[in-house]
Amino acid sequence: MMKLYTIVLLGVVLGGGCLVQLVASSRLPSLYEQHLFKRQADTSNNENVGLYDENDSVVSLTAANLKEKIFQQPYASLVEFYNSYCGFCRRYAPVWKQLASDVLAWQNTAKVMALDCSRDENNPVCRQFDVMAYPTIRFIPPYYEDGPQNIGIPITAHAEAEVINALIENMQNVTSKPPNWPDFTALEPNSPHADLFTSNEARAVPPKYAFIVNENETNGTTVGSQVILDFLDTPAVVVKRTKDASEPSGLKVITAETMSEIKLPVDEFTREKVAAAIRRHLNEHHISVTEVSTKATSKESSTEPDISEIMEKKQEDALRAKIMELGPGVVYQADLEETVKFALFHEVTRYKTIDGERLLALQRFLNVLVRYFPFNENGMKFLKEVRQYVLNAEKEIITEDYASQIKKLEQNRSPVFSSNRWIGCSSIKDGLRRYPCGLWTLFHYLTVQAAESEISIDPLEILQAMHGYIKYFFGCSDCSNHFQQMAARNKIWNVTSKDDAVVWLWSSHNEVNKRLSGDATEDSAHPKIQFPSVDMCPGCRKPILTNHHNHQQYTLQDGNEWNVLEVLKFVKSMYSSNNRNPLGLQQASLVPQKLAYSGVGDNFQSNRIFGNVLNEMDIRMGALLYVACIIMLVIAVKMVVKRGYRKKMYTHDLLGKV
């Protein structure tokens, strides 16, 4: 009898193990997903290559090479600290590229550089340099020493001409001058010509011609200094500047042999015209001028195809095709998690300290995340612990301590995040959409969750948290200012219900889309439209009624107006907890429950999933089969045991006596 029970018990254990293995195996990613996740993990740090590359004249900085590039160098540095997702930074990038190209001839004396603060590894550097807004421009003098307070000289100008003027002014004030540093000192009027040709140890060839640029401009000018830099490396030439009020602005040349002075014609007193006049004179006298390419040398592409790159591209194309198939009416869990990750680990850590209104804004942001964010068990514990850490701060938080603490909390609760890339908020072109798209998605989702729950009766709970976060933490200062102005104009604090909060955010998002349509931040594959489109929600638009004075913000240019009730219904459906899609997640065990695969539609049905294959019906069927297997196993064992006694079989021997 003991042997029988042992066999039955063994069968039960084996059968249960098979069922557990069946369920567990359903949670394993496919070979495609395994390859994709590995590729994403390997390239997650390189997903955003920034706004500048090797084809530009801008020197790209990173946390790894910044110190060796700008500290203790025999040249000055002009550094732009930017954020690749910042709309103003993207619009400003062509200006910075042109500036770097225009002053490339000065590269032995001054270099134009840039550092992307949106990359996590660069975050401590941007915090060290007190980068509070994007873009931030700093002048780094030659032989600048590394130190906690040495963050360079701020340049507030952004127009190219103004930035160049600021660069020249700072170069004129340099105290620790390298041996080849240009002499910007203005000559006194009627200075002896012979002084222009005195020997200079820095020059290998004595000058044959001296060009004098007279700067007699009422508004001030740096044309002379710019031309000095243009011809600093040209042999046999010296350029000086003077300020002679008795003569108009212009150019003259003095020959070393005869000391004769000749005025050179200049159509317009600009750097380009003055430099062109000097080049013409030198060419006439067979003096070669040092020319500098306006672009860095591009890398030669390999002629042999890289198989791994081809496979990765195919996988990426397949993923994008799946996203396009699902359409725009889907919220991806990966995007929500990437947004929270970037906000807490990157945006918040930009400042050296967090106090006052900024601390209160962080507390409110964490509070709504704890209440409404769809996290797994580990993630919820992590969020609560981060919130508690912030709430425990009485007056201020040292950001380095905060950064260290949240990394520690994440490690203690690992794994917390189930994604490592953007899905619905991704873009074909690096640097577009992503975090700004994710932030809109996050707050849309939170407003809907707050409206659908009874956790709080405060209609401004989410909007207040959003307003505080964008005002104090959002990296794009230009975007932040626009949002604050729009919020005041659209009377954000007059919202009186949670449904109104959903509608207010939807309407404001459309206003931003309208303003940025056709902007440099727009991805051609995801145009900024008035959302939702007609295809997504036909009932969300209706003809404008006669003598109907609708609010301007709900009026469309195509002769229709928004059907606000239908819009509210659509937005609630789209950002419901049941409309989150798990595409791109690494571990199904980290997926919060009530996560659906299908998108918004009339036939939408919530479907609680377990892993990637089994749903509730599959689990119930599996349990039923498991019980049936046990019964059959018991019958089989009884038959084997009875046959061992070689006794005639009766029905009650199989089923037991009643």
XYZ file of C-alpha atoms in Angstrom:
658
model
C 0.000 0.000 0.000
C 2.850 2.386 0.804
C 4.340 1.684 -2.609
C 1.009 2.566 -4.247
C 0.786 5.917 -2.465
C 4.395 6.652 -3.407
C 3.683 6.026 -7.084
C 0.540 8.178 -6.983
C 2.373 10.992 -5.187
C 5.184 10.807 -7.696
C 2.698 11.046 -10.547
C 1.014 14.070 -8.994
C 4.338 15.827 -8.567
C 5.425 15.027 -12.113
C 2.079 16.115 -13.540
C 2.186 19.365 -11.583
C 5.734 19.944 -12.722
C 4.660 19.515 -16.327
C 1.867 22.045 -15.883
C 4.169 24.542 -14.176
C 6.721 24.050 -16.929
C 3.985 24.593 -19.519
C 2.970 27.900 -17.935
C 6.562 28.987 -17.391
C 7.568 28.171 -20.921
C 4.739 30.356 -22.194
C 6.444 33.277 -20.494
C 9.754 32.764 -22.278
C 10.338 35.171 -25.155
C 10.508 33.839 -28.654
C 13.811 33.516 -30.489
C 12.975 36.771 -32.268
C 12.327 38.533 -28.966
C 15.494 37.087 -27.416
C 17.579 38.422 -30.272
C 15.781 41.766 -30.171
C 16.172 42.170 -26.401
C 19.875 41.315 -26.626
C 20.328 43.852 -29.374
C 18.409 46.469 -27.378
C 20.494 45.817 -24.283
C 23.710 46.141 -26.263
C 22.649 49.367 -27.970
C 20.459 51.020 -25.345
C 23.238 53.433 -24.443
C 23.779 54.334 -28.076
C 20.159 54.692 -29.147
C 20.382 58.463 -29.149
C 23.446 59.588 -31.059
C 22.760 63.276 -30.433
C 22.432 66.216 -32.802
C 26.003 66.240 -34.138
C 28.131 63.604 -35.842
C 31.515 63.189 -37.514
C 30.361 65.084 -40.605
C 29.945 68.297 -38.606
C 32.630 70.716 -37.478
C 31.364 70.418 -33.900
C 33.533 68.413 -31.493
C 31.251 65.934 -29.691
C 31.976 65.633 -25.984
C 31.090 62.862 -23.549
C 31.581 62.357 -19.851
C 34.587 60.201 -20.731
C 36.478 62.753 -22.829
C 35.253 66.162 -21.623
C 38.013 66.788 -19.078
C 40.839 65.956 -21.433
C 39.248 68.098 -24.174
C 38.593 71.336 -22.277
C 40.835 71.428 -19.190
C 44.514 72.457 -19.321
C 44.449 72.897 -23.091
C 46.352 75.545 -25.125
C 43.113 76.671 -26.767
C 39.748 78.066 -25.747
C 36.560 76.002 -25.909
C 33.038 77.093 -26.729
C 30.762 74.370 -25.347
C 27.049 73.904 -25.926
C 25.252 71.772 -23.337
C 22.051 70.560 -24.988
C 19.307 67.962 -24.785
C 18.654 66.057 -27.996
C 14.904 65.799 -27.328
C 14.605 69.551 -26.589
C 12.689 71.242 -29.395
C 14.643 74.490 -29.186
C 17.928 72.544 -29.214
C 16.908 70.761 -32.391
C 15.998 74.048 -34.039
C 19.249 75.576 -32.798
C 21.497 72.719 -33.979
C 21.827 74.070 -37.571
C 22.938 77.428 -36.126
C 25.591 75.750 -33.963
C 26.786 73.649 -36.907
C 27.081 76.743 -39.108
C 28.922 78.616 -36.375
C 31.393 75.748 -35.958
C 31.932 75.661 -39.714
C 32.418 79.436 -39.947
C 35.091 79.523 -37.226
C 36.799 76.258 -38.129
C 39.831 78.283 -39.310
C 40.316 79.257 -35.664
C 40.481 75.668 -34.396
C 44.077 75.975 -33.164
C 42.938 78.811 -30.920
C 39.242 78.099 -30.256
C 37.169 74.957 -30.739
C 33.389 74.630 -30.913
C 32.063 71.667 -28.928
C 28.801 70.159 -27.713
C 27.664 67.690 -25.040
C 24.308 65.874 -24.990
C 22.847 66.078 -21.493
C 20.035 63.663 -22.392
C 22.462 60.747 -22.134
C 22.541 59.227 -18.669
C 26.322 58.951 -18.555
C 26.613 62.712 -19.192
C 24.154 63.681 -16.476
C 26.754 64.149 -13.681
C 28.800 66.421 -15.965
C 25.804 68.621 -16.758
C 24.995 68.799 -13.052
C 28.611 69.743 -12.290
C 28.416 72.606 -14.797
C 25.100 73.872 -13.364
C 23.206 73.342 -16.608
C 19.712 74.509 -15.686
C 18.318 75.122 -19.172
C 18.946 73.990 -22.724
C 20.897 74.969 -24.632
C 23.511 76.367 -22.227
C 26.677 77.856 -23.753
C 29.920 78.226 -21.810
C 33.331 79.711 -22.699
C 36.287 77.743 -21.357
C 39.570 79.725 -21.392
C 42.899 78.063 -22.271
C 44.709 76.268 -19.431
C 41.438 76.127 -17.485
C 41.747 74.043 -14.337
C 39.329 71.338 -13.282
C 37.521 72.160 -10.053
C 34.096 72.016 -8.366
C 33.353 75.704 -9.053
C 35.042 75.926 -12.446
C 32.092 75.795 -14.807
C 33.295 78.240 -17.444
C 31.973 81.679 -18.395
C 28.282 81.760 -19.409
C 27.270 83.124 -22.809
C 23.618 84.104 -22.935
C 23.478 84.946 -26.644
C 22.164 82.446 -29.200
C 22.305 84.199 -32.583
C 25.486 83.223 -34.438
C 26.842 86.765 -34.778
C 26.194 87.492 -31.103
C 27.839 84.248 -29.984
C 30.934 85.009 -32.098
C 31.119 88.513 -30.587
C 30.879 87.019 -27.093
C 33.578 84.485 -27.979
C 35.918 87.262 -29.200
C 35.303 89.399 -26.123
C 36.145 86.500 -23.836
C 39.243 85.643 -25.877
C 40.396 89.264 -25.573
C 40.159 88.971 -21.768
C 42.202 85.764 -21.472
C 45.002 86.124 -18.908
C 46.890 82.825 -19.268
C 47.804 83.099 -22.939
C 49.408 80.243 -24.900
C 52.514 81.035 -27.018
C 50.525 81.276 -30.258
C 47.726 83.380 -28.768
C 46.688 86.281 -31.041
C 47.353 89.865 -30.028
C 43.982 91.614 -29.973
C 45.390 94.883 -28.627
C 44.216 97.831 -30.692
C 47.003 99.931 -32.223
C 47.177 103.603 -31.456
C 46.406 105.762 -34.505
C 49.522 106.747 -36.480
C 51.692 104.120 -34.772
C 55.117 103.641 -36.396
C 54.916 101.158 -39.247
C 58.215 99.569 -38.278
C 56.682 98.284 -35.033
C 54.370 96.069 -37.066
C 57.252 93.998 -38.396
C 59.223 93.410 -35.204
C 60.420 89.832 -34.743
C 58.033 87.392 -33.135
C 59.336 84.077 -31.824
C 55.998 82.426 -32.524
C 56.371 83.168 -36.261
C 58.638 80.970 -38.334
C 58.550 83.457 -41.261
C 58.870 87.235 -40.792
C 55.807 89.100 -42.068
C 55.936 90.785 -45.490
C 52.590 92.486 -45.253
C 50.733 94.063 -42.364
C 47.000 94.614 -42.692
C 45.373 97.229 -40.468
C 41.622 96.950 -39.847
C 40.118 100.227 -38.633
C 37.027 99.631 -36.443
C 35.192 102.946 -36.384
C 31.693 101.651 -35.633
C 29.327 103.419 -33.257
C 27.735 100.182 -32.058
C 31.056 98.430 -31.604
C 32.380 95.564 -33.693
C 34.735 92.585 -33.513
C 35.475 92.432 -37.245
C 39.139 93.223 -36.732
C 39.572 90.512 -34.109
C 37.796 87.970 -36.292
C 40.056 88.752 -39.248
C 43.092 88.466 -36.979
C 42.007 84.903 -36.175
C 41.282 84.139 -39.838
C 44.906 84.844 -40.846
C 46.643 83.822 -37.641
C 48.183 80.737 -39.290
C 48.983 82.367 -42.635
C 52.762 82.850 -43.000
C 54.304 86.201 -43.945
C 51.128 88.041 -42.856
C 50.224 90.013 -39.746
C 46.796 91.531 -39.084
C 46.214 94.296 -36.556
C 43.197 96.301 -35.481
C 42.906 99.973 -34.650
C 40.216 102.508 -33.713
C 40.892 105.718 -35.580
C 37.894 108.031 -35.217
C 39.280 110.358 -37.906
C 38.816 107.759 -40.655
C 35.904 105.521 -41.617
C 35.992 101.807 -41.004
C 38.158 100.113 -43.570
C 41.330 98.230 -44.458
C 44.846 99.204 -45.448
C 48.038 97.255 -46.132
C 51.650 98.138 -45.346
C 54.563 96.487 -47.172
C 57.624 95.579 -45.112
C 60.138 96.490 -47.845
C 58.920 99.987 -48.638
C 56.783 100.761 -45.567
C 54.278 102.111 -48.069
C 50.605 102.283 -47.055
C 47.778 101.428 -49.430
C 44.047 101.488 -48.751
C 42.259 98.372 -49.986
C 38.687 98.692 -51.255
C 36.024 96.998 -49.105
C 32.402 97.053 -50.267
C 30.998 96.396 -46.813
C 32.697 96.400 -43.430
C 32.136 92.782 -42.508
C 34.434 89.922 -41.674
C 33.733 88.235 -45.014
C 34.395 91.345 -47.133
C 37.534 92.370 -45.251
C 38.972 88.834 -45.357
C 38.174 88.576 -49.093
C 40.046 91.831 -49.763
C 43.102 90.518 -47.918
C 43.024 87.251 -49.874
C 42.832 89.090 -53.185
C 45.872 91.189 -52.310
C 47.873 88.160 -51.191
C 46.961 86.194 -54.310
C 48.101 89.087 -56.480
C 51.494 88.931 -54.744
C 51.681 85.147 -54.899
C 51.268 84.608 -51.151
C 49.435 81.372 -50.331
C 46.622 81.600 -47.805
C 45.939 78.804 -45.366
C 42.529 77.383 -46.225
C 40.513 75.289 -43.794
C 37.799 72.844 -44.786
C 34.405 73.768 -43.460
C 33.563 70.163 -42.636
C 35.276 67.405 -40.766
C 36.398 64.430 -42.786
C 33.655 61.836 -42.897
C 34.452 58.240 -42.207
C 34.649 55.896 -45.156
C 31.905 53.342 -45.165
C 32.810 49.701 -45.299
C 32.263 48.010 -48.631
C 31.553 44.652 -47.042
C 28.059 44.182 -45.583
C 27.826 43.504 -41.867
C 25.570 40.470 -41.365
C 24.740 41.397 -37.775
C 23.699 44.896 -38.841
C 21.526 43.444 -41.601
C 19.816 41.108 -39.105
C 19.325 43.918 -36.606
C 17.798 46.126 -39.275
C 15.392 43.349 -40.276
C 14.379 42.857 -36.649
C 13.921 46.585 -36.198
C 11.861 46.825 -39.387
C 9.681 43.933 -38.189
C 9.090 45.690 -34.871
C 8.195 48.957 -36.593
C 5.841 47.084 -38.922
C 4.081 45.602 -35.889
C 3.755 49.057 -34.324
C 2.303 50.435 -37.558
C -0.101 47.507 -37.735
C -1.422 48.220 -34.242
C -1.887 51.882 -35.120
C -1.680 55.063 -33.034
C -4.489 54.259 -30.609
C -2.348 52.029 -28.376
C -0.531 52.805 -25.138
C 2.640 50.790 -24.631
C 3.766 49.763 -21.186
C 7.363 50.136 -22.380
C 6.841 53.844 -23.120
C 5.306 54.476 -19.707
C 8.193 52.777 -17.930
C 10.862 54.471 -20.068
C 9.302 57.842 -19.226
C 9.324 57.257 -15.481
C 12.852 55.861 -15.654
C 14.165 58.888 -17.551
C 12.298 61.341 -15.330
C 13.486 59.934 -11.997
C 17.019 58.932 -12.956
C 17.875 61.746 -15.352
C 15.649 64.823 -15.315
C 15.359 65.123 -11.542
C 19.114 64.715 -11.065
C 20.046 67.765 -13.174
C 20.199 70.077 -10.173
C 22.742 70.103 -7.372
C 20.003 70.547 -4.760
C 16.233 70.155 -4.741
C 14.395 72.445 -2.337
C 11.425 74.770 -1.935
C 8.813 74.618 -4.700
C 10.961 72.196 -6.688
C 10.951 69.725 -3.788
C 7.171 70.066 -3.428
C 6.758 69.456 -7.167
C 8.808 66.252 -6.919
C 6.732 65.046 -3.981
C 3.493 65.622 -5.894
C 4.867 63.865 -8.976
C 5.908 60.801 -6.978
C 2.597 60.750 -5.156
C 0.524 60.450 -8.360
C 2.921 57.801 -9.680
C 2.444 55.715 -6.547
C -1.321 56.071 -6.826
C -1.914 55.491 -10.533
C 1.183 54.199 -12.343
C 0.766 50.605 -13.649
C 3.821 49.000 -12.099
C 4.615 45.451 -11.082
C 5.075 44.520 -7.428
C 8.785 45.330 -7.421
C 8.143 48.602 -9.208
C 5.461 49.703 -6.750
C 7.715 48.989 -3.786
C 10.471 50.945 -5.510
C 8.210 53.954 -6.151
C 6.927 53.969 -2.579
C 10.452 53.828 -1.188
C 11.582 56.678 -3.435
C 8.568 58.734 -2.398
C 9.264 58.072 1.265
C 12.884 59.104 0.826
C 11.784 62.397 -0.756
C 9.058 62.990 1.846
C 11.592 62.508 4.643
C 13.576 65.491 3.371
C 12.651 68.451 5.551
C 14.134 71.324 3.540
C 16.295 70.082 0.691
C 17.745 67.050 -1.057
C 21.337 66.825 -2.222
C 20.925 65.496 -5.745
C 24.012 63.287 -5.644
C 22.593 61.601 -2.525
C 19.223 61.221 -4.255
C 20.815 59.687 -7.363
C 22.806 57.255 -5.256
C 19.787 56.320 -3.155
C 17.375 55.581 -6.013
C 19.998 53.453 -7.775
C 20.407 51.506 -4.560
C 16.637 51.116 -4.187
C 16.352 49.898 -7.766
C 19.080 47.319 -7.187
C 17.427 46.136 -3.982
C 14.090 45.662 -5.778
C 15.554 44.373 -9.022
C 14.093 43.736 -11.495
C 11.991 46.908 -11.469
C 11.638 47.945 -15.104
C 10.539 45.444 -17.737
C 11.572 47.547 -20.743
C 14.738 49.062 -22.148
C 13.530 50.937 -25.235
C 10.817 53.163 -26.634
C 8.063 51.473 -28.648
C 5.115 53.684 -29.594
C 7.178 56.820 -28.915
C 10.156 55.679 -30.976
C 11.147 57.414 -34.196
C 13.031 56.619 -37.354
C 15.329 59.602 -36.834
C 17.361 59.609 -33.630
C 16.447 62.234 -31.068
C 12.835 62.809 -32.117
C 9.731 62.073 -30.015
C 10.719 59.572 -27.285
C 10.746 61.343 -23.924
C 8.437 64.292 -24.788
C 6.035 61.816 -26.407
C 6.337 59.536 -23.385
C 5.656 62.396 -20.969
C 2.440 63.341 -22.777
C 1.428 59.668 -22.799
C 2.177 59.303 -19.093
C 0.081 62.278 -17.998
C -2.794 61.364 -20.322
C -2.770 57.922 -18.747
C -2.627 59.325 -15.203
C -5.514 61.749 -15.745
C -7.707 58.923 -17.051
C -6.752 56.600 -14.190
C -7.511 59.326 -11.661
C -10.871 60.009 -13.335
C -11.795 56.308 -13.300
C -10.879 55.739 -9.654
C -12.130 56.917 -6.288
C -8.693 57.302 -4.712
C -8.919 61.094 -4.716
C -11.649 63.657 -5.314
C -9.181 66.425 -6.249
C -9.726 67.264 -9.967
C -6.391 69.120 -10.124
C -4.312 66.303 -8.638
C -2.680 65.183 -11.910
C -2.613 68.584 -13.626
C -0.935 70.171 -10.614
C 1.693 67.425 -10.541
C 2.229 67.804 -14.294
C 2.497 71.598 -14.104
C 5.032 71.407 -11.273
C 7.121 68.752 -12.988
C 7.296 70.581 -16.326
C 8.020 73.905 -14.617
C 10.838 72.668 -12.395
C 12.273 69.531 -14.031
C 11.507 69.310 -17.746
C 14.841 69.773 -19.503
C 13.600 71.785 -22.472
C 13.306 75.246 -20.906
C 11.726 76.697 -24.054
C 9.038 73.972 -23.987
C 8.529 74.489 -20.264
C 7.934 78.213 -20.694
C 5.475 77.586 -23.536
C 3.544 75.095 -21.396
C 3.324 77.457 -18.415
C 2.059 80.280 -20.630
C -0.494 77.962 -22.240
C -1.621 76.659 -18.844
C -2.278 80.194 -17.617
C -4.031 81.148 -20.858
C -6.240 78.032 -20.781
C -7.004 78.518 -17.072
C -5.662 75.237 -15.794
C -6.555 76.079 -12.191
C -10.240 76.508 -13.089
C -10.734 72.808 -13.844
C -13.537 71.591 -11.577
C -13.888 67.864 -12.297
C -11.653 64.907 -13.095
C -13.330 64.498 -16.502
C -12.596 68.159 -17.200
C -8.942 67.453 -16.382
C -8.905 64.727 -19.048
C -10.443 67.098 -21.609
C -8.163 70.017 -20.624
C -5.034 67.952 -21.188
C -6.324 66.589 -24.504
C -7.182 70.097 -25.737
C -3.838 71.527 -24.613
C -1.951 68.713 -26.311
C -3.720 69.510 -29.578
C -2.791 73.164 -29.148
C 0.873 72.192 -28.836
C 0.566 69.907 -31.881
C -0.834 72.794 -33.884
C 1.998 75.097 -32.820
C 4.728 72.542 -33.591
C 3.287 71.187 -36.829
C 6.065 71.353 -39.420
C 8.628 72.148 -36.718
C 12.142 70.665 -36.585
C 10.938 68.407 -33.780
C 8.305 66.740 -35.970
C 8.901 63.178 -37.132
C 7.730 62.733 -40.728
C 6.439 59.254 -39.851
C 4.363 60.708 -36.993
C 3.020 64.115 -38.061
C 1.567 66.360 -35.382
C -2.142 66.188 -36.160
C -5.299 67.225 -34.347
C -5.953 64.094 -32.305
C -7.875 61.853 -32.644
C -8.047 61.601 -36.412
C -11.296 60.966 -38.277
C -10.283 57.353 -38.900
C -9.638 56.734 -35.227
C -12.824 58.329 -33.974
C -15.418 59.305 -36.609
C -17.864 60.476 -33.959
C -15.387 62.842 -32.325
C -16.079 65.509 -34.962
C -19.375 67.115 -35.890
C -20.469 69.994 -38.149
C -20.655 73.416 -36.537
C -24.299 74.218 -35.833
C -25.888 77.447 -37.096
C -25.701 80.323 -34.606
C -23.720 78.062 -32.317
C -20.983 79.898 -30.470
C -18.581 77.154 -29.593
C -15.415 77.739 -27.615
C -12.574 78.544 -29.991
C -10.328 75.782 -28.681
C -12.934 73.161 -29.730
C -13.344 74.540 -33.272
C -11.537 72.933 -36.206
C -10.436 74.557 -39.449
C -12.312 72.072 -41.641
C -15.751 73.434 -40.744
C -16.245 70.964 -37.897
C -16.014 71.162 -34.165
C -15.060 68.628 -31.549
C -17.770 66.462 -30.055
C -16.315 66.763 -26.575
C -18.373 63.959 -25.038
C -17.235 61.516 -27.724
C -13.662 62.734 -27.356
C -13.803 62.147 -23.617
C -15.150 58.656 -24.215
C -12.407 57.917 -26.748
C -9.571 59.280 -24.602
C -10.767 57.298 -21.602
C -10.878 54.147 -23.716
C -7.445 54.709 -25.217
C -5.708 55.464 -21.911
C -7.544 52.866 -19.886
C -5.554 50.303 -17.934
C -6.886 47.605 -20.269
C -5.424 49.232 -23.390
C -1.773 48.905 -22.436
C 0.227 46.801 -24.866
C 3.200 44.638 -23.749
C 5.092 44.832 -27.048
C 8.804 45.254 -26.387
C 8.786 44.136 -22.758
C 11.608 41.840 -21.738
C 10.087 39.841 -18.908
C 6.438 38.854 -18.858
C 6.684 38.193 -15.125
C 7.127 41.940 -14.628
C 4.041 42.888 -16.602
C 1.263 44.338 -14.414
C -2.035 42.495 -14.580
C -4.908 43.630 -16.808
C -2.537 44.363 -19.649
C -4.150 43.863 -23.053
C -2.821 43.137 -26.509
C -5.581 44.663 -28.618
C -6.102 48.361 -29.312
C -8.965 50.785 -29.059
C -12.077 49.653 -30.918
C -15.769 48.956 -30.617
C -15.097 45.266 -29.963
C -12.373 45.914 -27.424
C -12.415 43.361 -24.606
C -10.090 43.261 -21.637
C -8.074 40.099 -21.441
C -5.936 39.437 -18.414
C -2.821 37.708 -19.669
C -0.302 35.361 -18.186
C 2.956 35.468 -20.091
C 2.856 35.557 -23.838
C 0.556 32.632 -24.627
C -1.875 31.539 -21.938
C -4.934 33.438 -20.837
C -7.489 32.613 -18.115
C -9.334 30.105 -20.305
C -6.076 28.310 -21.055
C -5.236 28.113 -17.349
C -8.665 26.667 -16.438
C -8.455 24.127 -19.234
C -4.933 23.181 -18.154
C -6.082 22.670 -14.561
C -8.986 20.476 -15.737
C -6.655 18.338 -17.833
C -4.287 18.093 -14.882
C -7.048 16.675 -12.650
C -8.101 14.260 -15.407
C -4.497 13.069 -15.747
C -4.316 12.371 -12.017
C -7.539 10.294 -12.104
C -6.297 8.292 -15.070
C -2.952 7.805 -13.363
C -4.648 6.445 -10.226
C -6.753 4.041 -12.319
C -3.686 2.869 -14.196
C -1.746 2.261 -10.989
C -4.630 0.298 -9.484
C -4.811 -1.876 -12.578
C -1.093 -2.603 -12.410
C -1.250 -3.451 -8.696
C -4.304 -5.683 -9.041
C -2.753 -7.578 -11.892
C 0.134 -8.297 -9.575
C -2.227 -10.359 -7.399
C -3.480 -12.311 -10.519
C -6.988 -12.008 -9.325
C -10.126 -11.655 -11.408
C -11.016 -8.010 -12.048
C -14.407 -6.612 -11.098
C -15.897 -3.214 -11.658
C -15.754 -2.364 -7.967
C -12.050 -3.152 -7.990
C -11.474 -0.223 -10.316
C -13.962 2.268 -8.891
C -13.971 1.097 -5.320
C -16.793 -0.360 -3.318
C -19.734 1.829 -2.527
